[in-house]
Coordinates of C-alpha atoms in Angstrom, one line a residue:
Chain A
X1 CA 80.0 138.7 132.1
X2 CA 80.2 139.5 135.8
X3 CA 82.9 138.0 137.8
X4 CA 81.2 136.0 140.6
X5 CA 83.9 137.0 143.0
X6 CA 82.9 140.6 142.9
X7 CA 79.7 140.4 144.8
X8 CA 77.7 137.5 146.1
X9 CA 74.0 137.4 146.9
X10 CA 74.9 137.7 150.6
X11 CA 77.0 140.8 149.8
X12 CA 74.1 142.4 148.1
X13 CA 71.9 141.5 151.1
X14 CA 74.3 143.3 153.3
X15 CA 74.4 146.3 151.1
X16 CA 70.6 146.4 150.9
X17 CA 70.5 146.3 154.7
X18 CA 73.0 149.1 155.1
X19 CA 71.0 151.3 152.6
X20 CA 67.8 150.4 154.4
X21 CA 69.2 151.6 157.7
X22 CA 70.9 154.6 156.2
X23 CA 69.4 158.0 155.5
X24 CA 70.3 157.6 151.8
X25 CA 67.5 156.8 149.3
X26 CA 69.7 155.7 146.4
X27 CA 72.9 153.9 145.7
X28 CA 74.6 153.4 142.4
X29 CA 77.7 151.2 142.4
X30 CA 79.9 150.5 139.4
X31 CA 82.8 148.0 139.5
X32 CA 84.3 147.1 136.1
X33 CA 81.4 145.6 134.1
X34 CA 79.3 145.2 137.2
X35 CA 76.7 147.8 138.0
X36 CA 74.3 147.9 140.9
X37 CA 71.5 150.3 141.4
X38 CA 69.6 150.3 144.7
X39 CA 66.7 152.6 145.5
X40 CA 64.5 152.9 148.6
X41 CA 61.8 155.0 147.0
X42 CA 60.0 154.7 143.7
X43 CA 62.1 153.1 141.1
X44 CA 65.8 152.9 140.2
X45 CA 65.1 153.8 136.6
X46 CA 63.5 157.1 137.5
X47 CA 66.7 158.2 139.1
X48 CA 69.2 156.9 136.6
X49 CA 69.1 156.9 132.9
X50 CA 65.5 155.9 132.5
X51 CA 66.0 153.8 129.4
X52 CA 68.7 151.6 130.9
X53 CA 68.2 147.9 130.3
X54 CA 67.2 145.9 133.3
X55 CA 70.2 143.6 132.8
X56 CA 72.5 146.2 134.4
X57 CA 70.8 145.9 137.7
X58 CA 68.8 142.9 138.8
X59 CA 69.5 140.3 136.2
X60 CA 73.3 140.5 136.3
X61 CA 73.3 139.6 140.0
X62 CA 73.9 136.0 140.7
X63 CA 71.1 133.5 141.2
X64 CA 68.8 134.7 138.5
X65 CA 65.1 134.1 138.5
X66 CA 64.4 130.4 138.3
X67 CA 62.6 128.7 135.5
X68 CA 58.9 129.1 136.1
X69 CA 58.3 125.4 135.4
X70 CA 60.4 124.4 138.4
X71 CA 59.1 127.1 140.6
X72 CA 55.5 126.4 140.0
X73 CA 54.1 123.2 141.3
X74 CA 53.0 121.2 138.2
X75 CA 49.4 121.6 137.5
X76 CA 48.4 118.4 135.7
X77 CA 44.7 119.0 136.3
X78 CA 44.8 122.4 134.7
X79 CA 42.1 122.6 132.1
X80 CA 42.5 124.8 129.1
X81 CA 39.1 126.5 129.7
X82 CA 40.3 127.5 133.2
X83 CA 43.1 129.5 131.6
X84 CA 40.6 130.9 129.1
X85 CA 38.2 132.0 131.8
X86 CA 41.0 133.6 133.7
X87 CA 42.2 135.4 130.7
X88 CA 38.7 136.5 129.7
X89 CA 38.0 137.7 133.3
X90 CA 41.1 139.7 133.2
X91 CA 40.1 141.2 129.9
X92 CA 36.8 142.5 131.3
X93 CA 37.8 143.9 134.7
X94 CA 39.0 147.3 133.4
X95 CA 37.0 149.5 135.7
X96 CA 35.9 153.0 134.8
X97 CA 38.5 155.6 135.2
X98 CA 41.3 153.1 135.6
X99 CA 44.1 152.7 133.0
X100 CA 45.5 149.3 132.3
X101 CA 49.2 148.5 132.2
X102 CA 49.6 145.7 129.6
X103 CA 52.2 143.1 129.0
X104 CA 54.4 144.3 126.2
X105 CA 55.1 140.7 125.1
X106 CA 54.2 137.1 125.8
X107 CA 56.1 135.8 128.7
X108 CA 56.3 135.0 132.4
X109 CA 55.4 138.0 134.6
X110 CA 57.6 138.7 137.6
X111 CA 56.6 141.4 140.1
X112 CA 60.1 141.7 141.6
X113 CA 63.6 141.9 140.2
X114 CA 64.5 138.6 141.8
X115 CA 62.9 135.9 143.9
X116 CA 62.3 137.1 147.4
X117 CA 63.1 140.7 146.6
X118 CA 60.7 143.6 147.1
X119 CA 58.2 144.0 144.3
X120 CA 58.8 146.8 141.8
X121 CA 55.4 148.2 142.9
X122 CA 52.5 147.4 145.2
X123 CA 49.0 148.6 145.6
X124 CA 49.1 152.3 146.4
X125 CA 52.5 152.8 144.8
X126 CA 52.9 156.0 142.9
X127 CA 54.1 155.5 139.3
X128 CA 55.3 157.6 136.5
X129 CA 55.4 157.0 132.8
X130 CA 58.9 155.6 133.1
X131 CA 58.4 153.6 136.3
X132 CA 59.2 149.9 135.9
X133 CA 56.4 147.9 137.4
X134 CA 57.6 144.3 136.6
X135 CA 59.4 142.1 134.3
X136 CA 58.4 139.8 131.5
X137 CA 60.7 136.9 130.7
X138 CA 60.7 135.4 127.2
X139 CA 63.3 132.6 126.8
X140 CA 65.6 134.0 129.4
X141 CA 65.3 137.5 128.1
X142 CA 63.9 140.0 130.5
X143 CA 61.9 143.0 129.5
X144 CA 60.9 145.7 131.9
X145 CA 57.2 146.6 132.0
X146 CA 56.9 150.4 132.1
X147 CA 53.8 152.0 133.7
X148 CA 53.4 154.3 130.8
X149 CA 51.1 156.5 132.8
X150 CA 51.4 158.7 135.9
X151 CA 49.1 157.7 138.8
X152 CA 48.6 155.2 141.6
X153 CA 48.6 151.4 141.3
X154 CA 45.1 150.3 142.2
X155 CA 45.1 146.6 141.3
X156 CA 47.3 143.8 140.2
X157 CA 45.6 141.2 138.1
X158 CA 48.4 138.7 137.5
X159 CA 50.1 136.6 140.1
X160 CA 53.9 136.4 140.2
X161 CA 55.6 134.0 137.8
X162 CA 52.4 133.4 135.7
X163 CA 52.3 133.4 131.9
X164 CA 50.9 136.5 130.3
X165 CA 49.6 137.0 126.8
X166 CA 50.8 139.8 124.6
X167 CA 48.7 142.8 125.6
X168 CA 47.2 141.2 128.8
X169 CA 46.4 143.7 131.5
X170 CA 48.6 143.3 134.5
X171 CA 48.0 146.4 136.6
X172 CA 45.2 149.0 136.8
X173 CA 46.3 152.5 137.5
X174 CA 44.2 155.4 138.7
X175 CA 45.7 158.2 136.7
X176 CA 46.7 161.6 138.2
X177 CA 44.6 164.5 137.1
X178 CA 47.5 166.2 135.5
X179 CA 48.2 163.0 133.5
X180 CA 49.1 163.5 129.9
Chain B
X1 CA 48.7 109.2 123.5
X2 CA 51.7 111.3 124.5
X3 CA 50.3 114.4 122.8
X4 CA 47.4 115.7 124.7
X5 CA 47.6 119.4 124.0
X6 CA 48.8 120.9 120.7
X7 CA 49.9 124.5 120.2
X8 CA 49.1 125.8 116.7
X9 CA 51.5 128.3 115.4
X10 CA 49.6 129.4 112.4
X11 CA 46.4 131.2 111.3
X12 CA 43.6 131.1 108.7
X13 CA 42.2 128.0 107.1
X14 CA 45.1 125.7 108.0
X15 CA 44.7 126.6 111.7
X16 CA 41.0 125.6 111.4
X17 CA 42.0 122.4 109.6
X18 CA 44.6 121.4 112.3
X19 CA 42.1 122.2 115.2
X20 CA 39.5 120.0 113.6
X21 CA 42.0 117.1 113.2
X22 CA 43.0 117.5 116.8
X23 CA 39.4 117.5 118.0
X24 CA 38.8 114.3 116.1
X25 CA 41.6 112.7 118.1
X26 CA 40.5 114.2 121.4
X27 CA 43.6 116.4 121.6
X28 CA 43.2 119.9 123.2
X29 CA 44.2 122.9 121.2
X30 CA 45.9 126.2 122.0
X31 CA 46.0 128.6 119.2
X32 CA 48.7 131.3 119.1
X33 CA 47.1 134.4 117.7
X34 CA 48.3 137.9 116.8
X35 CA 46.4 140.9 118.0
X36 CA 44.7 141.1 114.6
X37 CA 43.5 137.5 114.9
X38 CA 41.8 137.4 118.3
X39 CA 38.3 137.2 116.7
X40 CA 38.7 134.5 114.1
X41 CA 37.0 131.2 113.4
X42 CA 40.1 129.3 114.5
X43 CA 40.3 131.3 117.8
X44 CA 36.7 130.4 118.5
X45 CA 37.2 126.7 117.7
X46 CA 40.4 126.3 119.7
X47 CA 40.1 125.4 123.4
X48 CA 42.3 128.4 124.1
X49 CA 43.4 131.4 121.9
X50 CA 46.5 132.9 123.3
X51 CA 47.9 136.2 122.0
X52 CA 51.5 135.9 121.0
X53 CA 52.2 139.4 119.6
X54 CA 51.2 142.4 117.5
X55 CA 49.7 142.0 114.0
X56 CA 53.0 142.1 112.0
X57 CA 54.0 138.5 111.4
X58 CA 57.6 139.2 112.3
X59 CA 56.5 140.0 115.8
X60 CA 54.0 137.2 116.2
X61 CA 53.7 134.3 113.8
X62 CA 57.5 134.4 113.1
X63 CA 58.5 135.1 116.7
X64 CA 60.1 131.8 117.8
X65 CA 60.7 132.9 121.4
X66 CA 57.2 134.2 121.9
X67 CA 55.7 131.0 120.5
X68 CA 57.9 128.6 122.5
X69 CA 57.2 130.6 125.7
X70 CA 53.5 130.5 125.0
X71 CA 53.5 126.8 124.2
X72 CA 55.5 125.9 127.3
X73 CA 53.4 128.3 129.5
X74 CA 50.1 126.8 128.3
X75 CA 51.5 123.4 129.0
X76 CA 51.2 122.3 125.4
X77 CA 53.3 119.2 124.5
X78 CA 53.5 119.6 120.7
X79 CA 53.5 122.4 118.1
X80 CA 51.9 122.2 114.7
X81 CA 53.4 124.8 112.4
X82 CA 50.9 124.5 109.5
X83 CA 52.4 125.8 106.2
X84 CA 54.3 129.1 105.7
X85 CA 55.5 131.1 108.6
X86 CA 57.9 128.9 110.7
X87 CA 56.9 125.6 109.1
X88 CA 60.2 125.2 107.2
X89 CA 62.5 127.1 109.6
X90 CA 65.0 124.5 110.8
X91 CA 65.8 126.7 113.8
X92 CA 62.2 126.6 114.9
X93 CA 62.1 122.8 114.8
X94 CA 65.3 122.7 116.7
X95 CA 64.0 125.2 119.3
X96 CA 61.0 123.0 119.8
X97 CA 63.0 119.8 120.5
X98 CA 65.4 121.7 122.8
X99 CA 62.5 122.8 124.9
X100 CA 60.9 119.4 125.1
X101 CA 58.1 120.2 122.6
X102 CA 57.2 117.8 119.9
X103 CA 57.5 119.5 116.5
X104 CA 54.7 118.0 114.3
X105 CA 56.8 117.6 111.1
X106 CA 60.2 116.3 110.2
X107 CA 63.3 117.1 112.3
X108 CA 65.4 120.2 111.8
X109 CA 68.1 118.4 109.9
X110 CA 65.6 117.3 107.1
X111 CA 64.2 120.8 106.9
X112 CA 67.7 122.2 106.6
X113 CA 68.8 119.7 104.0
X114 CA 65.7 120.2 101.8
X115 CA 65.6 123.9 102.4
X116 CA 68.8 124.3 100.5
X117 CA 68.0 123.5 96.9
X118 CA 71.5 122.7 96.1
X119 CA 71.9 120.2 98.9
X120 CA 68.5 118.7 98.0
X121 CA 69.7 118.2 94.5
X122 CA 72.8 116.5 95.7
X123 CA 70.8 114.1 97.9
X124 CA 68.3 113.4 95.2
X125 CA 71.2 112.6 92.8
X126 CA 72.8 110.3 95.4
X127 CA 69.8 108.0 95.2
X128 CA 69.5 108.1 91.4
X129 CA 66.7 110.7 90.9
X130 CA 66.8 112.4 87.5
X131 CA 67.8 116.1 87.7
X132 CA 67.5 118.8 85.0
X133 CA 70.9 120.0 83.8
X134 CA 72.0 122.4 86.3
X135 CA 75.0 124.0 88.0
X136 CA 76.6 124.0 91.4
X137 CA 76.4 127.3 93.3
X138 CA 77.5 130.4 91.5
X139 CA 78.6 133.6 93.1
X140 CA 79.9 135.5 90.1
X141 CA 78.0 136.5 86.9
X142 CA 81.1 135.6 84.8
X143 CA 81.0 132.0 86.0
X144 CA 77.3 132.0 85.2
X145 CA 77.9 132.9 81.6
X146 CA 80.3 130.0 81.1
X147 CA 78.0 127.4 82.7
X148 CA 75.0 128.9 80.8
X149 CA 76.7 128.1 77.5
X150 CA 76.9 124.4 78.5
X151 CA 73.3 124.1 79.8
X152 CA 71.8 126.1 76.9
X153 CA 69.0 128.6 76.8
X154 CA 66.3 129.1 77.9
X155 CA 67.4 128.5 81.5
X156 CA 66.3 129.4 85.0
X157 CA 68.4 131.4 87.5
X158 CA 67.4 130.2 90.9
X159 CA 68.1 131.1 94.5
X160 CA 69.7 128.2 96.5
X161 CA 67.7 129.1 99.5
X162 CA 64.6 129.7 97.4
X163 CA 60.9 129.2 97.8
X164 CA 57.6 130.8 97.0
X165 CA 58.7 131.9 93.6
X166 CA 61.2 134.4 94.9
X167 CA 64.7 134.7 93.5
X168 CA 63.7 133.0 90.2
X169 CA 64.3 134.4 86.7
X170 CA 63.8 132.9 83.2
X171 CA 66.6 133.7 80.8
X172 CA 65.9 133.2 77.1
X173 CA 69.3 134.3 75.8
X174 CA 72.8 135.2 76.8
X175 CA 72.2 139.0 76.7
X176 CA 69.6 138.7 79.4
X177 CA 71.8 136.7 81.8
X178 CA 73.6 139.5 83.6
X179 CA 70.4 141.5 84.5
X180 CA 68.6 138.4 85.6
X181 CA 71.6 137.3 87.7
X182 CA 71.8 140.6 89.5
X183 CA 68.1 141.0 90.2
X184 CA 67.7 137.4 91.4
X185 CA 70.7 137.7 93.6
X186 CA 69.4 140.9 95.2
X187 CA 65.9 139.3 95.7
X188 CA 67.4 136.2 97.2
X189 CA 69.5 138.2 99.6
X190 CA 66.5 140.3 100.7
X191 CA 64.1 137.3 101.0
X192 CA 66.4 134.6 102.4
X193 CA 69.5 136.5 103.5
X194 CA 71.5 134.3 101.1
X195 CA 72.3 135.5 97.6
X196 CA 73.7 132.1 96.4
X197 CA 72.3 131.2 93.0
X198 CA 72.4 128.3 90.6
X199 CA 71.3 127.7 87.0
X200 CA 68.8 125.1 85.8
X201 CA 67.6 124.2 82.4
X202 CA 64.1 125.6 81.7
X203 CA 61.6 123.2 80.2
X204 CA 59.2 125.0 78.0
X205 CA 56.3 122.6 77.9
X206 CA 56.2 121.3 81.5
X207 CA 53.9 119.9 84.0
X208 CA 54.4 120.3 87.7
X209 CA 53.7 117.0 89.4
X210 CA 54.2 116.3 93.1
X211 CA 53.9 113.3 95.3
X212 CA 52.4 113.2 98.8
X213 CA 54.6 111.2 101.2
X214 CA 53.9 110.0 104.7
X215 CA 56.7 108.4 106.7
X216 CA 56.6 107.2 110.3
X217 CA 59.4 106.9 112.8
X218 CA 59.8 103.2 112.2
X219 CA 60.9 103.6 108.6
X220 CA 57.5 102.9 107.0
X221 CA 57.0 105.1 104.0
X222 CA 53.9 105.3 101.8
X223 CA 52.9 107.7 99.0
X224 CA 49.3 108.9 98.6
X225 CA 49.6 109.4 94.9
X226 CA 50.5 112.4 92.7
X227 CA 49.0 115.8 92.3
X228 CA 49.2 118.2 89.3
X229 CA 50.0 121.7 90.2
X230 CA 50.8 123.1 86.8
X231 CA 48.1 125.8 87.0
X232 CA 50.3 128.5 88.6
X233 CA 50.3 132.2 88.5
X234 CA 53.6 133.8 89.1
X235 CA 54.9 130.6 90.6
X236 CA 52.0 130.5 93.0
X237 CA 49.6 127.5 92.6
X238 CA 46.0 128.4 91.9
X239 CA 44.4 125.2 90.8
X240 CA 45.5 121.7 91.7
X241 CA 44.2 118.4 90.8
X242 CA 44.7 114.7 91.6
X243 CA 45.5 112.3 90.0
X244 CA 47.2 114.2 87.2
X245 CA 45.3 113.9 83.9
X246 CA 46.8 112.6 80.7
X247 CA 50.0 111.2 82.3
X248 CA 50.9 107.6 81.6
X249 CA 50.5 105.1 84.3
X250 CA 54.2 104.1 83.7
X251 CA 55.4 107.7 84.3
X252 CA 53.2 108.1 87.4
X253 CA 54.6 105.0 88.9
X254 CA 58.1 106.0 88.2
X255 CA 57.6 109.4 89.8
X256 CA 55.9 108.2 93.0
X257 CA 58.6 105.5 93.3
X258 CA 61.3 108.2 93.0
X259 CA 59.6 110.2 95.8
X260 CA 59.6 107.2 98.1
X261 CA 63.2 106.4 97.3
X262 CA 64.3 109.9 98.3
X263 CA 62.2 109.8 101.4
X264 CA 63.8 106.5 102.5
X265 CA 67.3 107.7 101.5
X266 CA 67.2 110.6 104.0
X267 CA 65.2 108.6 106.6
X268 CA 62.6 111.4 106.5
X269 CA 59.7 111.5 109.0
X270 CA 56.1 112.8 108.9
X271 CA 54.3 114.3 105.9
X272 CA 56.3 115.7 103.0
X273 CA 55.9 116.4 99.3
X274 CA 58.4 115.7 96.6
X275 CA 58.0 118.0 93.5
X276 CA 58.9 117.1 90.0
X277 CA 58.9 118.7 86.6
X278 CA 57.6 116.6 83.7
X279 CA 58.8 117.3 80.2
X280 CA 55.7 116.4 78.2
X281 CA 57.6 116.5 74.9
X282 CA 60.3 114.1 76.0
X283 CA 58.2 112.1 78.4
X284 CA 60.8 112.6 81.1
X285 CA 60.6 113.8 84.7
X286 CA 63.1 115.6 86.9
X287 CA 63.4 116.2 90.6
X288 CA 62.6 119.8 91.6
X289 CA 62.5 120.0 95.4
X290 CA 61.0 118.5 98.6
X291 CA 58.6 120.5 100.8
X292 CA 58.9 119.4 104.4
X293 CA 55.5 120.4 105.7
X294 CA 51.8 119.9 105.1
X295 CA 50.9 121.4 101.7
X296 CA 48.1 123.9 101.0
X297 CA 46.7 121.4 98.4
X298 CA 46.7 118.3 100.6
X299 CA 42.8 118.0 100.6
X300 CA 42.6 116.8 97.0
X301 CA 44.8 113.9 98.0
X302 CA 42.6 113.3 101.0
X303 CA 39.5 113.3 98.8
X304 CA 40.8 110.6 96.4
X305 CA 42.5 108.4 99.0
X306 CA 40.1 108.8 102.0
X307 CA 43.1 109.4 104.3
X308 CA 43.2 112.3 106.8
X309 CA 46.8 113.6 106.3
X310 CA 46.8 116.0 109.2
X311 CA 45.5 113.3 111.5
X312 CA 48.3 111.0 110.2
X313 CA 50.8 113.8 110.9
X314 CA 49.6 113.9 114.6
X315 CA 49.7 110.2 114.9
X316 CA 53.2 110.0 113.5
X317 CA 54.5 112.8 115.7
X318 CA 53.0 110.9 118.6
X319 CA 55.3 107.9 117.8
X320 CA 52.6 105.7 116.3
X321 CA 53.2 103.5 113.3
X322 CA 51.4 104.4 110.1
X323 CA 49.2 101.4 110.4
X324 CA 48.7 100.8 106.7
X325 CA 50.9 100.0 103.7
X326 CA 51.1 101.1 100.1
X327 CA 48.8 98.2 99.1
X328 CA 46.1 99.7 101.3
X329 CA 46.2 103.1 99.5
X330 CA 43.4 103.2 96.9
X331 CA 42.8 106.1 94.6
X332 CA 39.1 106.7 93.8
X333 CA 37.7 109.4 91.5
X334 CA 39.1 112.8 90.7
X335 CA 39.5 115.9 92.8
X336 CA 40.2 119.5 91.9
X337 CA 41.0 122.4 94.2
X338 CA 40.6 126.1 93.5
X339 CA 42.3 128.5 95.8
X340 CA 39.8 131.4 96.5
X341 CA 41.8 134.5 97.1
X342 CA 40.8 138.0 98.2
X343 CA 42.2 139.6 95.1
X344 CA 40.4 141.4 92.4
X345 CA 40.7 139.3 89.2
X346 CA 39.1 142.2 87.3
X347 CA 41.8 144.6 88.4
X348 CA 45.1 142.8 87.8
X349 CA 44.6 140.5 90.8
X350 CA 45.3 143.3 93.3
X351 CA 44.7 142.3 97.0
X352 CA 41.3 143.2 98.3
X353 CA 41.1 143.0 102.1
X354 CA 38.0 144.2 104.0
X355 CA 34.9 143.1 105.6
X356 CA 32.9 140.2 104.3
X357 CA 29.3 141.4 104.1
X358 CA 27.8 138.4 102.6
X359 CA 29.2 134.8 102.6
X360 CA 27.3 131.9 101.2
X361 CA 29.7 129.0 100.6
X362 CA 28.7 126.3 98.2
X363 CA 27.5 123.0 99.6
X364 CA 26.5 119.6 98.5
X365 CA 27.7 116.1 97.7
X366 CA 31.3 116.1 96.5
X367 CA 32.0 119.7 97.6
X368 CA 34.4 120.6 100.3
X369 CA 35.3 124.1 101.3
X370 CA 38.2 124.5 103.7
X371 CA 38.0 128.1 105.0
X372 CA 38.3 130.3 108.0
X373 CA 35.9 133.0 106.6
X374 CA 32.4 133.8 107.7
X375 CA 29.9 136.6 107.2
X376 CA 31.1 139.7 109.1
X377 CA 34.7 138.6 109.2
X378 CA 37.2 141.4 108.6
X379 CA 40.1 140.2 106.5
X380 CA 43.2 141.8 108.0
X381 CA 45.6 143.4 105.6
X382 CA 48.7 141.9 107.3
X383 CA 48.6 138.3 105.9
X384 CA 48.1 136.4 102.7
X385 CA 44.9 136.7 100.6
X386 CA 43.8 133.0 100.8
X387 CA 40.1 133.0 101.8
X388 CA 39.7 129.3 101.4
X389 CA 40.1 126.2 99.2
X390 CA 37.2 125.0 97.2
X391 CA 37.5 121.3 96.5
X392 CA 35.3 119.1 94.4
X393 CA 35.4 115.3 94.1
X394 CA 33.8 113.5 91.2
X395 CA 34.0 110.1 89.6
X396 CA 36.3 111.4 86.9
X397 CA 37.9 114.7 85.8
X398 CA 34.9 115.9 83.8
X399 CA 32.6 115.3 86.8
X400 CA 34.9 117.2 89.1
X401 CA 35.1 120.2 86.7
X402 CA 31.3 120.2 86.3
X403 CA 30.9 120.1 90.0
X404 CA 33.4 123.0 90.4
X405 CA 31.5 125.1 87.9
X406 CA 28.3 124.6 89.9
X407 CA 30.1 125.3 93.2
X408 CA 31.7 128.5 91.9
X409 CA 28.3 129.6 90.5
X410 CA 26.6 129.0 93.8
X411 CA 29.3 130.7 95.9
X412 CA 28.2 134.2 97.0
X413 CA 30.5 136.7 98.6
X414 CA 30.1 140.4 99.0
X415 CA 32.2 143.2 100.5
X416 CA 35.4 142.0 99.1
X417 CA 36.6 141.1 95.6
X418 CA 37.8 137.6 94.8
X419 CA 39.4 135.7 92.0
X420 CA 36.2 133.6 91.5
X421 CA 35.4 135.3 88.1
X422 CA 38.8 134.1 86.8
X423 CA 38.3 130.6 88.2
X424 CA 35.0 130.4 86.4
X425 CA 36.6 131.5 83.2
X426 CA 39.3 128.8 83.5
X427 CA 36.8 126.0 84.2
X428 CA 35.0 126.7 80.9
X429 CA 38.1 126.7 78.7
X430 CA 38.1 123.8 76.2
X431 CA 41.9 123.5 76.6
X432 CA 41.6 123.2 80.3
X433 CA 38.7 120.7 80.0
X434 CA 40.9 118.6 77.6
X435 CA 43.8 118.7 79.9
X436 CA 46.0 120.7 77.5
X437 CA 47.7 122.3 80.5
X438 CA 51.3 123.3 81.3
X439 CA 53.1 125.6 83.6
X440 CA 52.7 128.4 81.1
X441 CA 49.0 127.9 80.4
X442 CA 47.9 130.2 83.2
X443 CA 49.8 133.1 81.8
X444 CA 48.0 132.7 78.5
X445 CA 44.7 132.4 80.3
X446 CA 45.3 135.5 82.3
X447 CA 45.8 137.5 79.1
X448 CA 42.8 135.9 77.5
X449 CA 40.7 136.7 80.6
X450 CA 41.6 140.4 80.7
X451 CA 41.0 140.7 76.9
X452 CA 37.5 139.2 77.3
X453 CA 36.7 141.4 80.2
X454 CA 37.9 144.5 78.3
X455 CA 35.7 143.6 75.4
X456 CA 32.7 143.2 77.6
X457 CA 33.4 146.6 79.1

């Protein structure tokens, strides 16, 4: 476990600012058990080990992502069929020529490594097969969602901190011609 | 009602059964489905079908984290586990309560206690239930030999964590003991991650009798009578009936009273089944185990008592009192259930998954068919082979058998093979019709069936 004295959220904010203003694209910091990877362009995993678990970067920082139940205003009026319609709609929107990025597991989808942080990707972002595009949380375990395809993000179909089904389409990607 | 949306962590006919019970109580349903089960009858009937994982059960129907997350995320307030899968996993029941979800069944402690056959025996013994001669846990084969001498042969080598017929061996004489001990131990280790075994006297001419229990959270306990499940193939029930034929009123009363005593002794809650072995020669009965879930064969009890057991499960989980007493429970008529499986009776009962090209289920007065199948349904190869449960209810056993014969005759299914030819064969046997049944009768019938079929060939 990380020692809380090593770096606080504010410290990371300062580091992020410094990197933002610097001419460097990428910072990798290791201090004992603590590892921090920061990247201005693309994705941290492209530039490091690729298969590194997400816990080494975002999740080990203090103030982890809050429980979705407390974050989301309670929706007592939510009808089951609304959820169904939503899910069904999302099933059908796969447009011609676009490739879906699907949820690898049931869970809560997060578009950014922590609340308030920059999303992993946004519309127009270039992605590679190994680009992380979001997180899915299942019972406090976070799994990276990999793009799995080279191309450009065209559409995001799931709002931040929403429940996703196993296999639900989250992003649509326009694949590069040299894809595959 | 506290429960307004139930998450169903199961599939097949029991998922359909639970959805229908919820609908009758105006409870919304969310069905957790694997990728292979998106287009099923249950998925269609549920208010929402939510994909929890890939086809393999380990990644979907047995994935506690995925199911809890999906249940919380869909704002369900209770989970019905059905039977099989996570129904008797104490950690699942505990995970539900830790996450503020009502587990529709007993609490984790009861599942734990009854899941360990040795602990269950100890609890049953505490409240005076008769047990077959047996041993405490045995880790070494040398110890088994000494104890076996005392119990006498034939005996059973059983897994402490057992269930579903796995980790059980019959040993007829001392020379077979070591081999049986080793294979049962390995099987138990693989199936339950616990190789602990114990020995139990084997009763040659036995009937398998079980008692349906319902207990609410206020200490009210009733039994809904006994069922006979002696017609088993490889420790799997095939034909069940209620009430048991040719069993004295005195013995039946003793058995159901024993079941109630155990239920009260452990302050059990919700539906459960206490199983017994009856030695027909000595007219004695012995406690076997308690199943802490809804049973596959619950409909025959529903037919003869008029109670809806799944609905009662939901009401109990919701904190309601049972609302009726033992005196209100009346048994009327006789019911038989045949499990219809997608297995080829004519080819050694091998599984036969595939697409159902024709499906005409039998209908009529006194016929009930609990199923998730329909014409065009593709039976996935990932799960068990149960297609449905055909239940007939008549004024007496003969009437129920006759109705079953008609129903099996009327039932048309094409595209897959089933065990229906074997069930028809059983129903016309004079011994079966005369209630000359025991736990070994099925084995005999299976051989007779294949012989008759060979001759016809």
